[in-house]
């Protein structure tokens, strides 16, 4: 099993104080969608305690119905900044529209 995690010539990517591809397991965990500051903080503390390296959280969330929850959107940037600082973990999130990249660069 340890063979699966050996660096086989792949590139190592540095993210803050963490590396991906250096032969160690990288665990990314968190909610599909950030629903509130309290929810995100509770989840972040849980995934950190469980050994996650990176925190995941969807600021924007794609849905098949325009009437369903779409994520907290730009209001979530403040939650993300606070929670990241409090738990000391970098954030991974998805881009659902190229126009979001500029805003997400500040928190991801």
CSV table of N, CA and C in Angstrom, one decimal:
chain,number,residue,atom,x,y,z
A,1,UNK,N,0.8,-1.2,0.0
A,1,UNK,CA,0.0,0.0,0.0
A,1,UNK,C,0.9,1.3,0.0
A,2,UNK,N,2.0,1.3,0.7
A,2,UNK,CA,2.8,2.5,0.7
A,2,UNK,C,3.3,2.8,-0.7
A,3,UNK,N,3.4,1.8,-1.6
A,3,UNK,CA,3.8,2.1,-3.0
A,3,UNK,C,2.9,3.2,-3.6
A,4,UNK,N,1.6,3.1,-3.2
A,4,UNK,CA,0.7,4.1,-3.9
A,4,UNK,C,1.0,5.5,-3.6
A,5,UNK,N,1.7,5.8,-2.5
A,5,UNK,CA,2.0,7.2,-2.1
A,5,UNK,C,3.4,7.6,-2.4
A,6,UNK,N,4.2,6.8,-3.1
A,6,UNK,CA,5.6,7.2,-3.4
A,6,UNK,C,5.6,8.1,-4.6
A,7,UNK,N,6.4,9.1,-4.5
A,7,UNK,CA,6.5,10.1,-5.6
A,7,UNK,C,7.2,9.4,-6.8
A,8,UNK,N,6.5,9.3,-7.9
A,8,UNK,CA,7.0,8.6,-9.1
A,8,UNK,C,7.4,9.6,-10.2
A,9,UNK,N,8.1,10.6,-9.8
A,9,UNK,CA,8.5,11.6,-10.7
A,9,UNK,C,7.5,12.7,-10.9
A,10,UNK,N,6.4,12.7,-10.2
A,10,UNK,CA,5.4,13.7,-10.3
A,10,UNK,C,5.9,15.0,-9.6
A,11,UNK,N,5.3,16.1,-10.0
A,11,UNK,CA,5.7,17.4,-9.4
A,11,UNK,C,5.2,17.5,-8.0
A,12,UNK,N,5.9,18.2,-7.2
A,12,UNK,CA,5.5,18.6,-5.8
A,12,UNK,C,4.9,20.0,-5.9
A,13,UNK,N,3.7,20.2,-5.3
A,13,UNK,CA,3.1,21.5,-5.3
A,13,UNK,C,3.1,22.0,-3.9
A,14,UNK,N,3.7,23.1,-3.6
A,14,UNK,CA,3.7,23.7,-2.3
A,14,UNK,C,2.4,24.6,-2.1
A,15,UNK,N,1.7,24.5,-1.0
A,15,UNK,CA,0.6,25.3,-0.7
A,15,UNK,C,0.8,25.8,0.7
A,16,UNK,N,1.3,27.0,0.9
A,16,UNK,CA,1.6,27.4,2.3
A,16,UNK,C,2.7,26.6,2.8
A,17,UNK,N,2.5,26.0,4.0
A,17,UNK,CA,3.5,25.1,4.6
A,17,UNK,C,3.3,23.7,4.3
A,18,UNK,N,2.4,23.4,3.4
A,18,UNK,CA,2.0,22.0,3.0
A,18,UNK,C,2.5,21.7,1.6
A,19,UNK,N,2.7,20.4,1.3
A,19,UNK,CA,3.1,20.0,0.0
A,19,UNK,C,2.1,18.9,-0.5
A,20,UNK,N,1.9,18.9,-1.8
A,20,UNK,CA,1.1,17.8,-2.4
A,20,UNK,C,2.0,17.1,-3.4
A,21,UNK,N,2.1,15.8,-3.3
A,21,UNK,CA,2.9,15.1,-4.3
A,21,UNK,C,4.3,14.7,-3.7
A,22,UNK,N,4.5,14.9,-2.4
A,22,UNK,CA,5.9,14.7,-1.9
A,22,UNK,C,6.0,13.3,-1.3
A,23,UNK,N,5.0,12.4,-1.5
A,23,UNK,CA,5.0,11.1,-1.0
A,23,UNK,C,4.2,10.8,0.2
A,24,UNK,N,3.7,11.9,0.8
A,24,UNK,CA,2.9,11.8,2.0
A,24,UNK,C,1.4,11.9,1.6
A,25,UNK,N,0.6,11.3,2.3
A,25,UNK,CA,-0.9,11.3,2.1
A,25,UNK,C,-1.4,12.7,2.3
A,26,UNK,N,-2.1,13.3,1.4
A,26,UNK,CA,-2.8,14.6,1.6
A,26,UNK,C,-4.3,14.3,1.7
A,27,UNK,N,-4.9,14.8,2.7
A,27,UNK,CA,-6.3,14.6,3.0
A,27,UNK,C,-7.0,16.0,2.9
A,28,UNK,N,-8.0,16.1,2.0
A,28,UNK,CA,-8.7,17.3,1.9
A,28,UNK,C,-10.2,17.0,2.3
A,29,UNK,N,-10.7,17.7,3.2
A,29,UNK,CA,-12.1,17.4,3.7
A,29,UNK,C,-12.8,18.7,4.1
A,30,UNK,N,-14.1,18.6,4.0
A,30,UNK,CA,-14.9,19.8,4.4
A,30,UNK,C,-16.3,19.7,3.7
A,31,UNK,N,-17.1,20.7,4.0
A,31,UNK,CA,-18.5,20.6,3.4
A,31,UNK,C,-18.5,20.9,1.9
A,32,UNK,N,-19.4,20.3,1.3
A,32,UNK,CA,-19.7,20.6,-0.1
A,32,UNK,C,-20.0,22.0,-0.3
A,33,UNK,N,-20.8,22.6,0.6
A,33,UNK,CA,-21.2,23.9,0.5
A,33,UNK,C,-21.1,24.6,1.9
A,34,UNK,N,-20.6,25.8,2.0
A,34,UNK,CA,-20.5,26.5,3.2
A,34,UNK,C,-21.9,27.1,3.4
A,35,UNK,N,-22.5,26.8,4.6
A,35,UNK,CA,-23.9,27.3,4.8
A,35,UNK,C,-23.9,28.4,5.8
A,36,UNK,N,-23.0,28.5,6.7
A,36,UNK,CA,-22.9,29.5,7.7
A,36,UNK,C,-21.5,29.5,8.3
A,37,UNK,N,-21.2,30.6,9.0
A,37,UNK,CA,-19.9,30.6,9.7
A,37,UNK,C,-19.8,29.5,10.8
A,38,UNK,N,-20.8,29.3,11.6
A,38,UNK,CA,-20.8,28.3,12.6
A,38,UNK,C,-20.7,26.9,12.1
A,39,UNK,N,-21.4,26.6,11.0
A,39,UNK,CA,-21.3,25.3,10.4
A,39,UNK,C,-19.9,25.0,9.8
A,40,UNK,N,-19.4,26.0,9.2
A,40,UNK,CA,-18.1,25.9,8.6
A,40,UNK,C,-17.0,25.7,9.6
A,41,UNK,N,-17.1,26.5,10.7
A,41,UNK,CA,-16.1,26.4,11.8
A,41,UNK,C,-16.2,25.0,12.5
A,42,UNK,N,-17.3,24.5,12.8
A,42,UNK,CA,-17.5,23.2,13.4
A,42,UNK,C,-16.9,22.1,12.5
A,43,UNK,N,-17.2,22.2,11.2
A,43,UNK,CA,-16.7,21.2,10.3
A,43,UNK,C,-15.2,21.3,10.2
A,44,UNK,N,-14.6,22.5,10.1
A,44,UNK,CA,-13.2,22.7,10.0
A,44,UNK,C,-12.5,22.1,11.2
A,45,UNK,N,-13.0,22.4,12.4
A,45,UNK,CA,-12.4,21.9,13.6
A,45,UNK,C,-12.4,20.3,13.6
A,46,UNK,N,-13.5,19.8,13.1
A,46,UNK,CA,-13.6,18.3,13.0
A,46,UNK,C,-12.7,17.7,12.0
A,47,UNK,N,-12.6,18.3,10.8
A,47,UNK,CA,-11.7,17.6,9.8
A,47,UNK,C,-10.2,17.8,10.2
A,48,UNK,N,-9.9,18.9,10.9
A,48,UNK,CA,-8.5,19.1,11.4
A,48,UNK,C,-8.2,18.1,12.5
A,49,UNK,N,-9.1,17.8,13.4
A,49,UNK,CA,-8.9,16.9,14.4
A,49,UNK,C,-8.8,15.4,13.9
A,50,UNK,N,-9.4,15.2,12.7
A,50,UNK,CA,-9.4,13.9,12.1
A,50,UNK,C,-8.1,13.7,11.2
A,51,UNK,N,-7.3,14.8,11.1
A,51,UNK,CA,-6.0,14.6,10.4
A,51,UNK,C,-6.0,15.2,9.0
A,52,UNK,N,-7.0,16.0,8.6
A,52,UNK,CA,-7.0,16.6,7.3
A,52,UNK,C,-5.9,17.6,7.2
A,53,UNK,N,-5.3,17.7,6.0
A,53,UNK,CA,-4.3,18.6,5.7
A,53,UNK,C,-4.8,19.9,5.1
A,54,UNK,N,-5.9,19.8,4.3
A,54,UNK,CA,-6.5,21.0,3.7
A,54,UNK,C,-8.0,21.0,4.0
A,55,UNK,N,-8.5,22.2,4.1
A,55,UNK,CA,-10.0,22.3,4.4
A,55,UNK,C,-10.6,22.6,3.0
A,56,UNK,N,-11.7,21.9,2.8
A,56,UNK,CA,-12.5,22.1,1.6
A,56,UNK,C,-13.8,22.8,1.9
A,57,UNK,N,-14.3,23.7,1.1
A,57,UNK,CA,-15.5,24.4,1.3
A,57,UNK,C,-16.0,25.1,0.1
A,58,UNK,N,-17.2,24.8,-0.3
A,58,UNK,CA,-17.8,25.4,-1.5
A,58,UNK,C,-18.4,26.8,-1.2
A,59,UNK,N,-17.8,27.8,-1.7
A,59,UNK,CA,-18.4,29.2,-1.5
A,59,UNK,C,-19.6,29.3,-2.5
A,60,UNK,N,-19.4,28.9,-3.7
A,60,UNK,CA,-20.4,28.8,-4.7
A,60,UNK,C,-20.8,27.4,-4.9
A,61,UNK,N,-22.1,27.1,-5.2
A,61,UNK,CA,-22.5,25.7,-5.3
A,61,UNK,C,-23.4,25.6,-6.5
A,62,UNK,N,-23.0,24.7,-7.4
A,62,UNK,CA,-23.9,24.5,-8.6
A,62,UNK,C,-25.0,23.6,-8.2
A,63,UNK,N,-26.2,23.9,-8.8
A,63,UNK,CA,-27.4,23.1,-8.6
A,63,UNK,C,-28.1,23.0,-9.9
A,64,UNK,N,-28.9,22.0,-10.0
A,64,UNK,CA,-29.7,21.8,-11.3
A,64,UNK,C,-30.9,22.7,-11.3
A,65,UNK,N,-31.4,23.1,-10.1
A,65,UNK,CA,-32.5,24.0,-10.1
A,65,UNK,C,-32.1,25.3,-9.6
A,66,UNK,N,-32.5,26.4,-10.3
A,66,UNK,CA,-32.2,27.7,-9.8
A,66,UNK,C,-32.8,28.1,-8.5
A,67,UNK,N,-33.8,27.3,-8.1
A,67,UNK,CA,-34.6,27.6,-6.8
A,67,UNK,C,-33.9,27.0,-5.6
A,68,UNK,N,-32.9,26.1,-5.8
A,68,UNK,CA,-32.3,25.4,-4.7
A,68,UNK,C,-31.1,26.2,-4.2
A,69,UNK,N,-30.6,25.8,-3.0
A,69,UNK,CA,-29.5,26.6,-2.3
A,69,UNK,C,-28.3,26.7,-3.3
A,70,UNK,N,-27.8,27.9,-3.5
A,70,UNK,CA,-26.7,28.1,-4.4
A,70,UNK,C,-25.4,28.4,-3.7
A,71,UNK,N,-25.4,28.3,-2.4
A,71,UNK,CA,-24.2,28.6,-1.6
A,71,UNK,C,-24.3,30.0,-1.0
A,72,UNK,N,-23.4,30.4,-0.2
A,72,UNK,CA,-23.5,31.7,0.5
A,72,UNK,C,-22.9,32.8,-0.4
A,73,UNK,N,-22.2,32.4,-1.5
A,73,UNK,CA,-21.6,33.4,-2.4
A,73,UNK,C,-20.6,34.3,-1.7
A,74,UNK,N,-20.5,35.5,-2.2
A,74,UNK,CA,-19.5,36.5,-1.7
A,74,UNK,C,-19.6,36.7,-0.2
A,75,UNK,N,-20.7,36.5,0.4
A,75,UNK,CA,-20.8,36.7,1.9
A,75,UNK,C,-20.0,35.7,2.6
A,76,UNK,N,-19.7,34.6,2.0
A,76,UNK,CA,-18.9,33.5,2.6
A,76,UNK,C,-17.4,33.8,2.7
A,77,UNK,N,-16.9,34.8,1.9
A,77,UNK,CA,-15.5,35.1,2.0
A,77,UNK,C,-15.1,35.5,3.4
A,78,UNK,N,-15.9,36.2,4.1
A,78,UNK,CA,-15.6,36.6,5.4
A,78,UNK,C,-15.5,35.4,6.3
A,79,UNK,N,-16.5,34.5,6.2
A,79,UNK,CA,-16.5,33.3,7.0
A,79,UNK,C,-15.2,32.5,6.7
A,80,UNK,N,-14.9,32.4,5.5
A,80,UNK,CA,-13.7,31.6,5.1
A,80,UNK,C,-12.4,32.1,5.7
A,81,UNK,N,-12.2,33.4,5.6
A,81,UNK,CA,-11.0,34.1,6.1
A,81,UNK,C,-10.9,33.9,7.6
A,82,UNK,N,-12.0,34.0,8.3
A,82,UNK,CA,-12.0,33.8,9.8
A,82,UNK,C,-11.7,32.4,10.2
A,83,UNK,N,-12.4,31.5,9.5
A,83,UNK,CA,-12.2,30.0,9.9
A,83,UNK,C,-10.8,29.5,9.5
A,84,UNK,N,-10.3,29.9,8.3
A,84,UNK,CA,-9.0,29.5,7.9
A,84,UNK,C,-8.0,30.0,9.0
A,85,UNK,N,-8.1,31.2,9.4
A,85,UNK,CA,-7.2,31.8,10.4
A,85,UNK,C,-7.3,31.0,11.7
A,86,UNK,N,-8.5,30.8,12.1
A,86,UNK,CA,-8.7,30.1,13.4
A,86,UNK,C,-8.2,28.7,13.5
A,87,UNK,N,-8.4,27.9,12.4
A,87,UNK,CA,-7.9,26.5,12.4
A,87,UNK,C,-6.5,26.3,11.8
A,88,UNK,N,-6.0,27.3,11.1
A,88,UNK,CA,-4.7,27.3,10.5
A,88,UNK,C,-4.6,26.3,9.4
A,89,UNK,N,-5.6,26.2,8.5
A,89,UNK,CA,-5.6,25.3,7.4
A,89,UNK,C,-5.8,26.1,6.1
A,90,UNK,N,-5.2,25.7,5.0
A,90,UNK,CA,-5.5,26.3,3.7
A,90,UNK,C,-6.8,25.7,3.2
A,91,UNK,N,-7.4,26.5,2.3
A,91,UNK,CA,-8.8,26.1,1.8
A,91,UNK,C,-8.7,25.7,0.3
A,92,UNK,N,-9.4,24.7,0.0
A,92,UNK,CA,-9.6,24.2,-1.4
A,92,UNK,C,-11.1,24.5,-1.7
A,93,UNK,N,-11.4,25.1,-2.9
A,93,UNK,CA,-12.8,25.3,-3.3
A,93,UNK,C,-12.8,25.2,-4.8
A,94,UNK,N,-14.0,25.0,-5.3
A,94,UNK,CA,-14.2,24.9,-6.8
A,94,UNK,C,-14.6,26.2,-7.3
A,95,UNK,N,-14.3,26.4,-8.6
A,95,UNK,CA,-14.7,27.5,-9.4
A,95,UNK,C,-15.9,27.0,-10.3
A,96,UNK,N,-17.0,27.6,-10.1
A,96,UNK,CA,-18.2,27.2,-10.9
A,96,UNK,C,-18.4,28.1,-12.1
A,97,UNK,N,-17.7,29.2,-12.1
A,97,UNK,CA,-17.8,30.2,-13.2
A,97,UNK,C,-16.5,31.0,-13.3
A,98,UNK,N,-15.9,31.1,-14.4
A,98,UNK,CA,-14.6,31.8,-14.5
A,98,UNK,C,-14.6,33.2,-13.9
A,99,UNK,N,-15.8,33.9,-13.8
A,99,UNK,CA,-15.9,35.2,-13.3
A,99,UNK,C,-15.7,35.2,-11.8
A,100,UNK,N,-15.7,34.1,-11.1
A,100,UNK,CA,-15.4,34.0,-9.7
A,100,UNK,C,-14.0,34.0,-9.3
A,101,UNK,N,-13.1,33.7,-10.3
A,101,UNK,CA,-11.7,33.5,-9.9
A,101,UNK,C,-11.1,34.7,-9.2
A,102,UNK,N,-11.3,35.9,-9.6
A,102,UNK,CA,-10.7,37.0,-8.9
A,102,UNK,C,-11.1,37.1,-7.5
A,103,UNK,N,-12.4,36.9,-7.2
A,103,UNK,CA,-12.8,36.9,-5.8
A,103,UNK,C,-12.2,35.7,-5.0
A,104,UNK,N,-12.2,34.5,-5.6
A,104,UNK,CA,-11.7,33.4,-4.9
A,104,UNK,C,-10.2,33.4,-4.6
A,105,UNK,N,-9.5,34.1,-5.4
A,105,UNK,CA,-8.0,34.2,-5.2
A,105,UNK,C,-7.7,34.8,-3.8
A,106,UNK,N,-8.5,35.6,-3.3
A,106,UNK,CA,-8.3,36.2,-2.0
A,106,UNK,C,-8.4,35.2,-0.8
A,107,UNK,N,-9.2,34.1,-1.0
A,107,UNK,CA,-9.5,33.2,0.1
A,107,UNK,C,-9.0,31.8,-0.1
A,108,UNK,N,-8.8,31.4,-1.4
A,108,UNK,CA,-8.4,30.0,-1.7
A,108,UNK,C,-6.9,30.0,-1.8
